[in-house]
Amino acid sequence: MSKYNFDNIVERKGTNSVKYDLSNEIFGTDDIIPMWVADMDFNSPPFILKAIEQRLQHPILAYSIRPDSFTKSITYWLKSRYNWEVDESQISFSPGVVPGMLMSMTAFSNPGDKIIVQPPVYFPFFTTIKANGRQIIYNQLIEKDNYYTMDFNHLESSIDNNTKAIFICNPHNPVGRAWKKDELERIVDICYSKNIKIFSDEIHSDIIIKPNKHIPLASISEKAAEITITIMAPSKTFNMAGLSTSFVVIQNPDLLKKYNKELDAFHLRQGNIFGTVATEAAYSPIGAIWVDEMLDYVTENINFVMGFIHKNLPQISIQKPEATYLLWLNMKELGMTHKELTEFFIHKVGIGINQGRIFGPGGNGYIRMNVATSLSIVKEAMERLKKAIG
Ligand SMILES: Cc1ncc(COP(=O)(O)O)c(C=O)c1O
């Protein structure tokens, strides 16, 4: 018997939600089912809301520290969910995963240096690198039957003396891969031998679809731990991205020292009181129960969409994601241009999705659809799609 109800439809309009309250600005209409921004339509778990309410019992919300219990809750989670032993002294802070990637990059490269990304990938990587005067080097993923792998040969040949780091997305948004041990080993071998750092964005590490596993990249070997900065967060997992609280694991003391210097240079160590108590409440045995139930629900939604597409929409092809609640749909057979596909989804289908093109090279002709919502909404979206295509 499940303890939590994910079928509930929660009204999010009028709550300053990016996904709901920016529909008009982004799509030119409010009359769509928003399935774009990567947050969930499920309530943040009750034990997290309760922890925040408890903190509110004290009326002063002034400068605060993160107590040992915050760090302990993180080491507990890393050990219990991924069997990753991390010492509390190896944990640092970031107000978000992208800021953590950014501070890693500014700490370990200079303007003009090259940073590698593997598109199609979460697009703020591109903005962050460009806006800070670094050069983007694309190592495009290889796609076969909508299944993606890394191009190790191209990666190896694209690294030169000016290349300082690679941004890894593990699991990979938007293609839904949970990278396997042998793939991570090859990445580490190449980066170690070429003397470049790895910044591993592991924000989706808990959204794993059975029987897949999340393997923290830094956990696979001593070499990996020596050159990797891992940025994680409870934000996707527990639907609390608005609390701007993430954390950084760095097992090489020299890298940790340099990262912390950067954190202080930006004056970003403070964080947010509610993020601290929410993280502690989340990374707990009760948090694990909630996550497992949420994943069962999301998996059902994914299975529903897969089945629906196979039965009714042979023009669309898709691989079941190994991770994330984001589906990556290949729409190429519809033969539409990027503009036509955009118009089609807004005006004919009536669902708000992300166009694949924004995820960089290899994204054209795909759409990304977020199914972390109630099953009845997913069903309505799929009926709309069938009607529009039919
Ligand atoms: C891969 C990836 N990294 C980072 C983020 C955002 O992280 P933050 O809001 O903590 O900067 C997202 C959000 O969708 C994401 O998918």
Short mmCIF file of C-alpha atoms and ligand atoms in Angstrom, two decimals:
data_model
loop_
_atom_site.label_atom_id
_atom_site.label_comp_id
_atom_site.label_asym_id
_atom_site.label_seq_id
_atom_site.Cartn_x
_atom_site.Cartn_y
_atom_site.Cartn_z
CA MET A 1 0.00 0.00 0.00
CA SER A 2 1.43 3.29 -0.92
CA LYS A 3 1.72 5.94 1.72
CA TYR A 4 1.71 8.98 -0.53
CA ASN A 5 -0.74 10.16 -3.17
CA PHE A 6 0.79 11.23 -6.46
CA ASP A 7 -2.53 11.28 -8.33
CA ASN A 8 -3.54 14.56 -6.72
CA ILE A 9 -3.72 17.46 -9.12
CA VAL A 10 -2.31 20.49 -7.38
CA GLU A 11 -3.17 23.94 -8.76
CA ARG A 12 0.18 25.59 -9.44
CA LYS A 13 -0.98 28.58 -11.46
CA GLY A 14 -0.58 31.80 -9.50
CA THR A 15 2.26 30.48 -7.33
CA ASN A 16 5.03 32.17 -9.38
CA SER A 17 5.86 28.78 -10.84
CA VAL A 18 8.23 28.96 -13.82
CA LYS A 19 6.49 26.00 -15.44
CA TYR A 20 2.95 27.36 -15.06
CA ASP A 21 3.16 31.11 -14.72
CA LEU A 22 5.55 31.67 -17.62
CA SER A 23 3.44 29.70 -20.12
CA ASN A 24 2.08 32.82 -21.72
CA GLU A 25 5.48 34.42 -22.03
CA ILE A 26 7.13 31.30 -23.46
CA PHE A 27 4.37 29.75 -25.56
CA GLY A 28 2.14 32.78 -26.16
CA THR A 29 -0.79 31.03 -24.47
CA ASP A 30 -1.92 29.72 -21.09
CA ASP A 31 -4.01 27.07 -22.75
CA ILE A 32 -1.44 24.27 -22.72
CA ILE A 33 -0.46 21.42 -20.47
CA PRO A 34 2.99 22.49 -19.26
CA MET A 35 5.42 19.56 -19.58
CA TRP A 36 8.63 21.50 -20.03
CA VAL A 37 10.57 22.77 -16.93
CA ALA A 38 12.17 19.85 -15.06
CA ASP A 39 10.28 20.01 -11.79
CA MET A 40 7.47 17.75 -10.59
CA ASP A 41 3.78 18.49 -10.14
CA PHE A 42 3.79 16.41 -6.95
CA ASN A 43 3.66 18.06 -3.53
CA SER A 44 7.04 18.43 -1.88
CA PRO A 45 7.02 15.65 0.75
CA PRO A 46 5.12 16.39 4.00
CA PHE A 47 8.15 15.66 6.22
CA ILE A 48 10.06 18.41 4.39
CA LEU A 49 7.25 20.93 4.75
CA LYS A 50 7.05 20.00 8.44
CA ALA A 51 10.77 20.58 8.96
CA ILE A 52 10.42 24.03 7.42
CA GLU A 53 7.36 24.79 9.57
CA GLN A 54 9.33 23.75 12.65
CA ARG A 55 12.13 26.14 11.78
CA LEU A 56 9.54 28.87 11.38
CA GLN A 57 8.59 28.43 15.03
CA HIS A 58 11.61 30.60 15.76
CA PRO A 59 10.95 34.12 14.52
CA ILE A 60 14.48 35.11 13.54
CA LEU A 61 15.71 34.09 10.10
CA ALA A 62 19.10 35.74 10.27
CA TYR A 63 22.59 34.51 9.20
CA SER A 64 22.94 30.86 9.97
CA ILE A 65 25.40 28.02 9.74
CA ARG A 66 24.94 24.55 8.33
CA PRO A 67 25.32 22.20 11.30
CA ASP A 68 27.15 18.85 11.24
CA SER A 69 23.77 17.14 10.98
CA PHE A 70 23.36 18.67 7.49
CA THR A 71 26.60 17.13 6.25
CA LYS A 72 25.87 13.86 8.05
CA SER A 73 22.52 13.57 6.28
CA ILE A 74 24.37 13.90 2.95
CA THR A 75 26.98 11.23 3.77
CA TYR A 76 24.15 8.97 4.97
CA TRP A 77 22.32 9.42 1.65
CA LEU A 78 25.39 8.84 -0.50
CA LYS A 79 26.21 5.64 1.36
CA SER A 80 22.68 4.27 1.56
CA ARG A 81 21.59 5.10 -1.99
CA TYR A 82 24.81 4.59 -3.99
CA ASN A 83 27.13 2.79 -1.57
CA TRP A 84 29.49 5.76 -1.85
CA GLU A 85 31.65 6.41 1.23
CA VAL A 86 32.36 10.10 1.50
CA ASP A 87 34.00 11.79 4.43
CA GLU A 88 32.16 14.77 5.86
CA SER A 89 35.26 16.91 5.33
CA GLN A 90 34.95 16.30 1.57
CA ILE A 91 31.64 18.10 1.24
CA SER A 92 31.25 21.70 0.23
CA PHE A 93 28.32 23.87 -0.72
CA SER A 94 26.72 25.53 -3.71
CA PRO A 95 23.43 27.39 -3.97
CA GLY A 96 22.61 25.36 -7.08
CA VAL A 97 24.03 22.71 -9.33
CA VAL A 98 24.68 25.08 -12.24
CA PRO A 99 26.44 27.59 -9.94
CA GLY A 100 28.54 24.64 -8.66
CA MET A 101 29.54 23.70 -12.20
CA LEU A 102 30.27 27.36 -12.89
CA MET A 103 32.46 27.84 -9.79
CA SER A 104 34.33 24.64 -10.62
CA MET A 105 34.98 25.98 -14.09
CA THR A 106 36.13 29.42 -12.96
CA ALA A 107 38.35 27.84 -10.28
CA PHE A 108 40.09 25.48 -12.70
CA SER A 109 40.27 27.36 -16.01
CA ASN A 110 40.91 30.80 -17.39
CA PRO A 111 39.02 32.83 -19.99
CA GLY A 112 39.85 31.48 -23.44
CA ASP A 113 40.34 27.91 -22.20
CA LYS A 114 38.34 25.04 -23.68
CA ILE A 115 35.62 23.14 -21.84
CA ILE A 116 34.04 20.00 -23.32
CA VAL A 117 30.30 19.26 -23.30
CA GLN A 118 28.45 16.27 -24.70
CA PRO A 119 25.28 17.39 -26.50
CA PRO A 120 22.41 16.98 -26.72
CA VAL A 121 22.64 18.14 -23.11
CA TYR A 122 21.09 20.47 -20.53
CA PHE A 123 21.44 23.81 -22.30
CA PRO A 124 22.53 26.10 -19.40
CA PHE A 125 25.91 24.35 -19.69
CA PHE A 126 26.44 26.23 -22.96
CA THR A 127 25.37 29.61 -21.53
CA THR A 128 27.52 29.20 -18.44
CA ILE A 129 30.64 28.35 -20.42
CA LYS A 130 30.16 31.06 -23.05
CA ALA A 131 29.11 33.80 -20.63
CA ASN A 132 32.35 33.25 -18.72
CA GLY A 133 34.55 33.59 -21.76
CA ARG A 134 35.53 29.93 -22.15
CA GLN A 135 35.32 28.07 -25.46
CA ILE A 136 32.79 25.27 -25.85
CA ILE A 137 34.07 22.07 -27.42
CA TYR A 138 31.33 19.68 -28.48
CA ASN A 139 31.78 15.96 -28.10
CA GLN A 140 28.40 14.97 -29.48
CA LEU A 141 26.84 11.77 -28.17
CA ILE A 142 26.45 8.92 -30.64
CA GLU A 143 22.82 7.96 -31.28
CA LYS A 144 21.64 4.59 -32.55
CA ASP A 145 17.93 3.73 -32.44
CA ASN A 146 17.46 6.63 -30.00
CA TYR A 147 19.98 5.08 -27.58
CA TYR A 148 22.98 7.26 -26.78
CA THR A 149 26.61 6.48 -26.04
CA MET A 150 29.70 8.63 -25.64
CA ASP A 151 32.14 9.19 -28.50
CA PHE A 152 35.41 8.27 -26.75
CA ASN A 153 37.58 8.48 -29.87
CA HIS A 154 36.38 11.96 -30.72
CA LEU A 155 36.75 12.99 -27.09
CA GLU A 156 40.35 11.86 -26.95
CA SER A 157 41.26 13.61 -30.19
CA SER A 158 39.57 16.88 -29.23
CA ILE A 159 41.59 17.48 -26.04
CA ASP A 160 44.58 19.80 -26.42
CA ASN A 161 46.71 21.88 -24.05
CA ASN A 162 44.02 24.52 -23.74
CA THR A 163 41.34 22.04 -22.72
CA LYS A 164 40.81 22.17 -18.98
CA ALA A 165 37.68 20.20 -18.18
CA ILE A 166 34.65 18.24 -19.30
CA PHE A 167 31.08 18.78 -18.08
CA ILE A 168 29.53 15.35 -17.52
CA CYS A 169 25.79 14.96 -17.02
CA ASN A 170 25.27 11.75 -15.01
CA PRO A 171 22.46 10.74 -15.45
CA HIS A 172 22.22 12.55 -18.76
CA ASN A 173 19.44 15.08 -19.34
CA PRO A 174 17.74 14.93 -21.89
CA VAL A 175 18.64 11.50 -23.32
CA GLY A 176 17.95 9.60 -20.09
CA ARG A 177 21.15 7.57 -19.84
CA ALA A 178 22.43 6.42 -16.43
CA TRP A 179 26.07 5.95 -17.45
CA LYS A 180 27.45 2.47 -16.81
CA LYS A 181 30.67 1.67 -14.99
CA ASP A 182 32.67 0.83 -18.13
CA GLU A 183 31.59 4.08 -19.78
CA LEU A 184 32.60 6.10 -16.73
CA GLU A 185 35.92 4.24 -16.57
CA ARG A 186 36.75 5.20 -20.14
CA ILE A 187 35.94 8.84 -19.47
CA VAL A 188 38.15 8.82 -16.38
CA ASP A 189 41.03 7.09 -18.23
CA ILE A 190 40.95 9.67 -21.00
CA CYS A 191 40.62 12.69 -18.72
CA TYR A 192 43.28 11.44 -16.31
CA SER A 193 45.80 10.70 -19.03
CA LYS A 194 45.14 14.06 -20.72
CA ASN A 195 45.24 15.91 -17.41
CA ILE A 196 41.81 17.53 -17.50
CA LYS A 197 39.25 17.83 -14.70
CA ILE A 198 35.78 16.31 -14.63
CA PHE A 199 32.82 18.35 -13.37
CA SER A 200 30.05 15.84 -12.85
CA ASP A 201 26.49 17.17 -12.66
CA GLU A 202 24.60 14.44 -10.77
CA ILE A 203 21.40 16.33 -10.00
CA HIS A 204 19.25 13.51 -11.45
CA SER A 205 21.09 10.79 -9.48
CA ASP A 206 18.00 9.71 -7.51
CA ILE A 207 15.60 9.60 -10.44
CA ILE A 208 16.62 6.15 -11.57
CA ILE A 209 14.29 3.78 -13.37
CA LYS A 210 14.64 0.12 -12.30
CA PRO A 211 16.71 -1.97 -12.91
CA ASN A 212 19.26 0.78 -13.64
CA LYS A 213 21.64 2.15 -11.05
CA HIS A 214 23.26 5.48 -10.42
CA ILE A 215 27.03 5.22 -10.20
CA PRO A 216 28.65 8.41 -8.87
CA LEU A 217 31.48 9.02 -11.31
CA ALA A 218 33.98 9.92 -8.59
CA SER A 219 33.24 6.65 -6.77
CA ILE A 220 34.58 4.30 -9.43
CA SER A 221 38.31 4.59 -8.70
CA GLU A 222 41.00 6.59 -6.93
CA LYS A 223 41.91 8.18 -10.23
CA ALA A 224 38.30 9.30 -10.67
CA ALA A 225 38.19 10.78 -7.17
CA GLU A 226 41.44 12.64 -7.81
CA ILE A 227 40.20 14.64 -10.81
CA THR A 228 36.44 14.93 -10.24
CA ILE A 229 34.19 17.53 -8.69
CA THR A 230 30.67 16.16 -8.16
CA ILE A 231 27.72 18.48 -7.83
CA MET A 232 24.49 17.02 -6.45
CA ALA A 233 21.28 18.27 -4.84
CA PRO A 234 18.05 17.14 -3.21
CA SER A 235 16.21 19.64 -5.44
CA LYS A 236 15.01 17.38 -8.30
CA THR A 237 14.48 14.36 -6.07
CA PHE A 238 12.21 16.04 -3.54
CA ASN A 239 10.78 18.82 -5.70
CA MET A 240 12.42 21.60 -3.72
CA ALA A 241 14.44 23.45 -6.37
CA GLY A 242 13.07 26.76 -5.08
CA LEU A 243 15.18 26.35 -1.94
CA SER A 244 18.45 26.83 -3.85
CA THR A 245 20.46 24.28 -1.90
CA SER A 246 22.91 21.85 -3.40
CA PHE A 247 26.26 20.39 -2.39
CA VAL A 248 29.60 19.52 -3.85
CA VAL A 249 31.77 16.46 -3.18
CA ILE A 250 35.51 16.85 -3.72
CA GLN A 251 37.81 14.10 -2.47
CA ASN A 252 41.08 15.61 -3.65
CA PRO A 253 42.06 18.10 -0.88
CA ASP A 254 43.85 20.43 -3.32
CA LEU A 255 40.79 20.69 -5.54
CA LEU A 256 38.56 21.17 -2.51
CA LYS A 257 40.69 24.03 -1.25
CA LYS A 258 40.58 25.74 -4.62
CA TYR A 259 36.84 25.24 -5.01
CA ASN A 260 36.21 26.69 -1.53
CA LYS A 261 38.33 29.70 -2.38
CA GLU A 262 36.09 30.31 -5.39
CA LEU A 263 32.96 29.87 -3.27
CA ASP A 264 34.27 32.58 -0.96
CA ALA A 265 35.32 34.80 -3.85
CA PHE A 266 31.70 34.82 -5.01
CA HIS A 267 30.53 35.10 -1.38
CA LEU A 268 28.09 32.23 -1.84
CA ARG A 269 28.76 30.12 1.25
CA GLN A 270 25.76 31.35 3.23
CA GLY A 271 22.93 29.45 1.56
CA ASN A 272 19.42 29.38 2.91
CA ILE A 273 18.04 28.32 6.31
CA PHE A 274 15.12 26.38 4.84
CA GLY A 275 17.34 24.59 2.34
CA THR A 276 19.43 23.30 5.23
CA VAL A 277 16.55 21.89 7.27
CA ALA A 278 14.82 20.56 4.15
CA THR A 279 17.95 18.69 3.06
CA GLU A 280 18.30 17.07 6.47
CA ALA A 281 14.66 16.00 6.42
CA ALA A 282 14.99 14.68 2.87
CA TYR A 283 18.15 12.62 3.26
CA SER A 284 16.65 10.26 5.81
CA PRO A 285 15.01 6.81 5.92
CA ILE A 286 11.59 8.38 5.45
CA GLY A 287 12.95 10.33 2.49
CA ALA A 288 14.02 7.05 0.91
CA ILE A 289 10.49 5.64 1.22
CA TRP A 290 9.03 8.72 -0.46
CA VAL A 291 11.56 8.58 -3.30
CA ASP A 292 10.90 4.90 -3.95
CA GLU A 293 7.16 5.50 -4.13
CA MET A 294 7.60 8.55 -6.35
CA LEU A 295 9.83 6.51 -8.68
CA ASP A 296 7.23 3.73 -8.91
CA TYR A 297 4.66 6.33 -9.91
CA VAL A 298 6.91 8.03 -12.46
CA THR A 299 7.85 4.63 -13.92
CA GLU A 300 4.17 3.87 -14.44
CA ASN A 301 3.78 7.17 -16.30
CA ILE A 302 6.80 6.38 -18.45
CA ASN A 303 5.46 2.90 -19.20
CA PHE A 304 2.09 4.37 -20.10
CA VAL A 305 3.65 6.77 -22.62
CA MET A 306 5.86 4.05 -24.10
CA GLY A 307 2.87 1.74 -24.53
CA PHE A 308 0.68 4.50 -25.95
CA ILE A 309 3.27 5.51 -28.50
CA HIS A 310 3.93 1.95 -29.62
CA LYS A 311 0.23 1.31 -30.03
CA ASN A 312 -0.99 4.59 -31.49
CA LEU A 313 1.86 6.73 -32.75
CA PRO A 314 4.25 4.72 -34.93
CA GLN A 315 5.60 8.00 -36.34
CA ILE A 316 7.28 8.73 -32.99
CA SER A 317 10.17 6.68 -31.69
CA ILE A 318 11.53 6.58 -28.19
CA GLN A 319 13.84 4.62 -25.89
CA LYS A 320 12.77 4.02 -22.35
CA PRO A 321 14.89 6.31 -20.15
CA GLU A 322 17.25 4.68 -17.67
CA ALA A 323 16.95 7.77 -15.51
CA THR A 324 15.07 11.08 -15.15
CA TYR A 325 11.36 11.77 -15.58
CA LEU A 326 12.09 13.39 -18.93
CA LEU A 327 11.18 11.63 -22.15
CA TRP A 328 13.17 12.27 -25.33
CA LEU A 329 10.89 11.75 -28.29
CA ASN A 330 12.17 11.41 -31.83
CA MET A 331 9.71 13.32 -34.04
CA LYS A 332 11.79 13.26 -37.22
CA GLU A 333 9.37 11.05 -39.15
CA LEU A 334 6.77 13.80 -39.00
CA GLY A 335 9.06 15.67 -41.40
CA MET A 336 8.50 19.07 -39.78
CA THR A 337 10.96 21.93 -39.60
CA HIS A 338 11.92 23.23 -36.17
CA LYS A 339 9.45 26.10 -36.56
CA GLU A 340 6.64 23.82 -37.68
CA LEU A 341 7.23 21.44 -34.79
CA THR A 342 7.15 24.36 -32.32
CA GLU A 343 3.88 25.69 -33.76
CA PHE A 344 2.43 22.17 -33.90
CA PHE A 345 2.95 21.52 -30.18
CA ILE A 346 1.65 24.89 -29.06
CA HIS A 347 -1.35 25.29 -31.34
CA LYS A 348 -2.35 21.81 -32.52
CA VAL A 349 -1.40 19.56 -29.60
CA GLY A 350 -1.66 22.04 -26.72
CA ILE A 351 1.22 20.82 -24.61
CA GLY A 352 4.27 22.84 -23.61
CA ILE A 353 7.45 20.88 -24.28
CA ASN A 354 11.13 21.69 -24.80
CA GLN A 355 12.29 21.64 -28.40
CA GLY A 356 15.26 19.30 -28.84
CA ARG A 357 17.22 21.96 -30.69
CA ILE A 358 17.91 23.96 -27.54
CA PHE A 359 19.96 21.02 -26.21
CA GLY A 360 22.58 21.67 -28.90
CA PRO A 361 23.98 19.56 -31.75
CA GLY A 362 22.00 16.35 -32.22
CA GLY A 363 18.83 17.77 -30.68
CA ASN A 364 16.99 18.81 -33.81
CA GLY A 365 13.83 16.81 -34.53
CA TYR A 366 13.39 15.72 -30.91
CA ILE A 367 11.23 17.04 -28.10
CA ARG A 368 11.67 16.66 -24.34
CA MET A 369 8.56 15.92 -22.33
CA ASN A 370 8.33 15.91 -18.51
CA VAL A 371 6.03 13.18 -17.16
CA ALA A 372 6.42 13.89 -13.42
CA THR A 373 2.77 14.76 -13.08
CA SER A 374 -0.45 12.93 -12.36
CA LEU A 375 -1.16 9.98 -14.64
CA SER A 376 -4.48 11.51 -15.69
CA ILE A 377 -2.63 14.56 -17.06
CA VAL A 378 -0.14 12.35 -18.90
CA LYS A 379 -3.06 10.45 -20.43
CA GLU A 380 -4.76 13.68 -21.51
CA ALA A 381 -1.49 14.90 -23.08
CA MET A 382 -1.07 11.69 -25.05
CA GLU A 383 -4.67 11.79 -26.29
CA ARG A 384 -4.07 15.36 -27.45
CA LEU A 385 -0.93 14.26 -29.29
CA LYS A 386 -2.72 11.35 -30.95
CA LYS A 387 -5.57 13.59 -32.08
CA ALA A 388 -3.21 16.21 -33.47
CA ILE A 389 -1.10 13.71 -35.38
CA GLY A 390 -4.10 11.68 -36.50
C1 LIG B 1 21.28 18.36 -15.63
C2 LIG B 1 20.79 19.51 -14.82
N1 LIG B 1 21.67 20.24 -14.12
C3 LIG B 1 21.27 21.28 -13.37
C4 LIG B 1 19.94 21.66 -13.30
C5 LIG B 1 19.55 22.85 -12.49
O1 LIG B 1 20.22 22.92 -11.32
P1 LIG B 1 20.14 24.16 -10.34
O2 LIG B 1 18.75 24.72 -10.45
O3 LIG B 1 20.42 23.57 -9.01
O4 LIG B 1 21.19 25.12 -10.78
C6 LIG B 1 18.99 20.93 -14.02
C7 LIG B 1 17.58 21.32 -14.00
O5 LIG B 1 16.78 20.95 -14.82
C8 LIG B 1 19.43 19.82 -14.80
O6 LIG B 1 18.57 19.08 -15.50
#
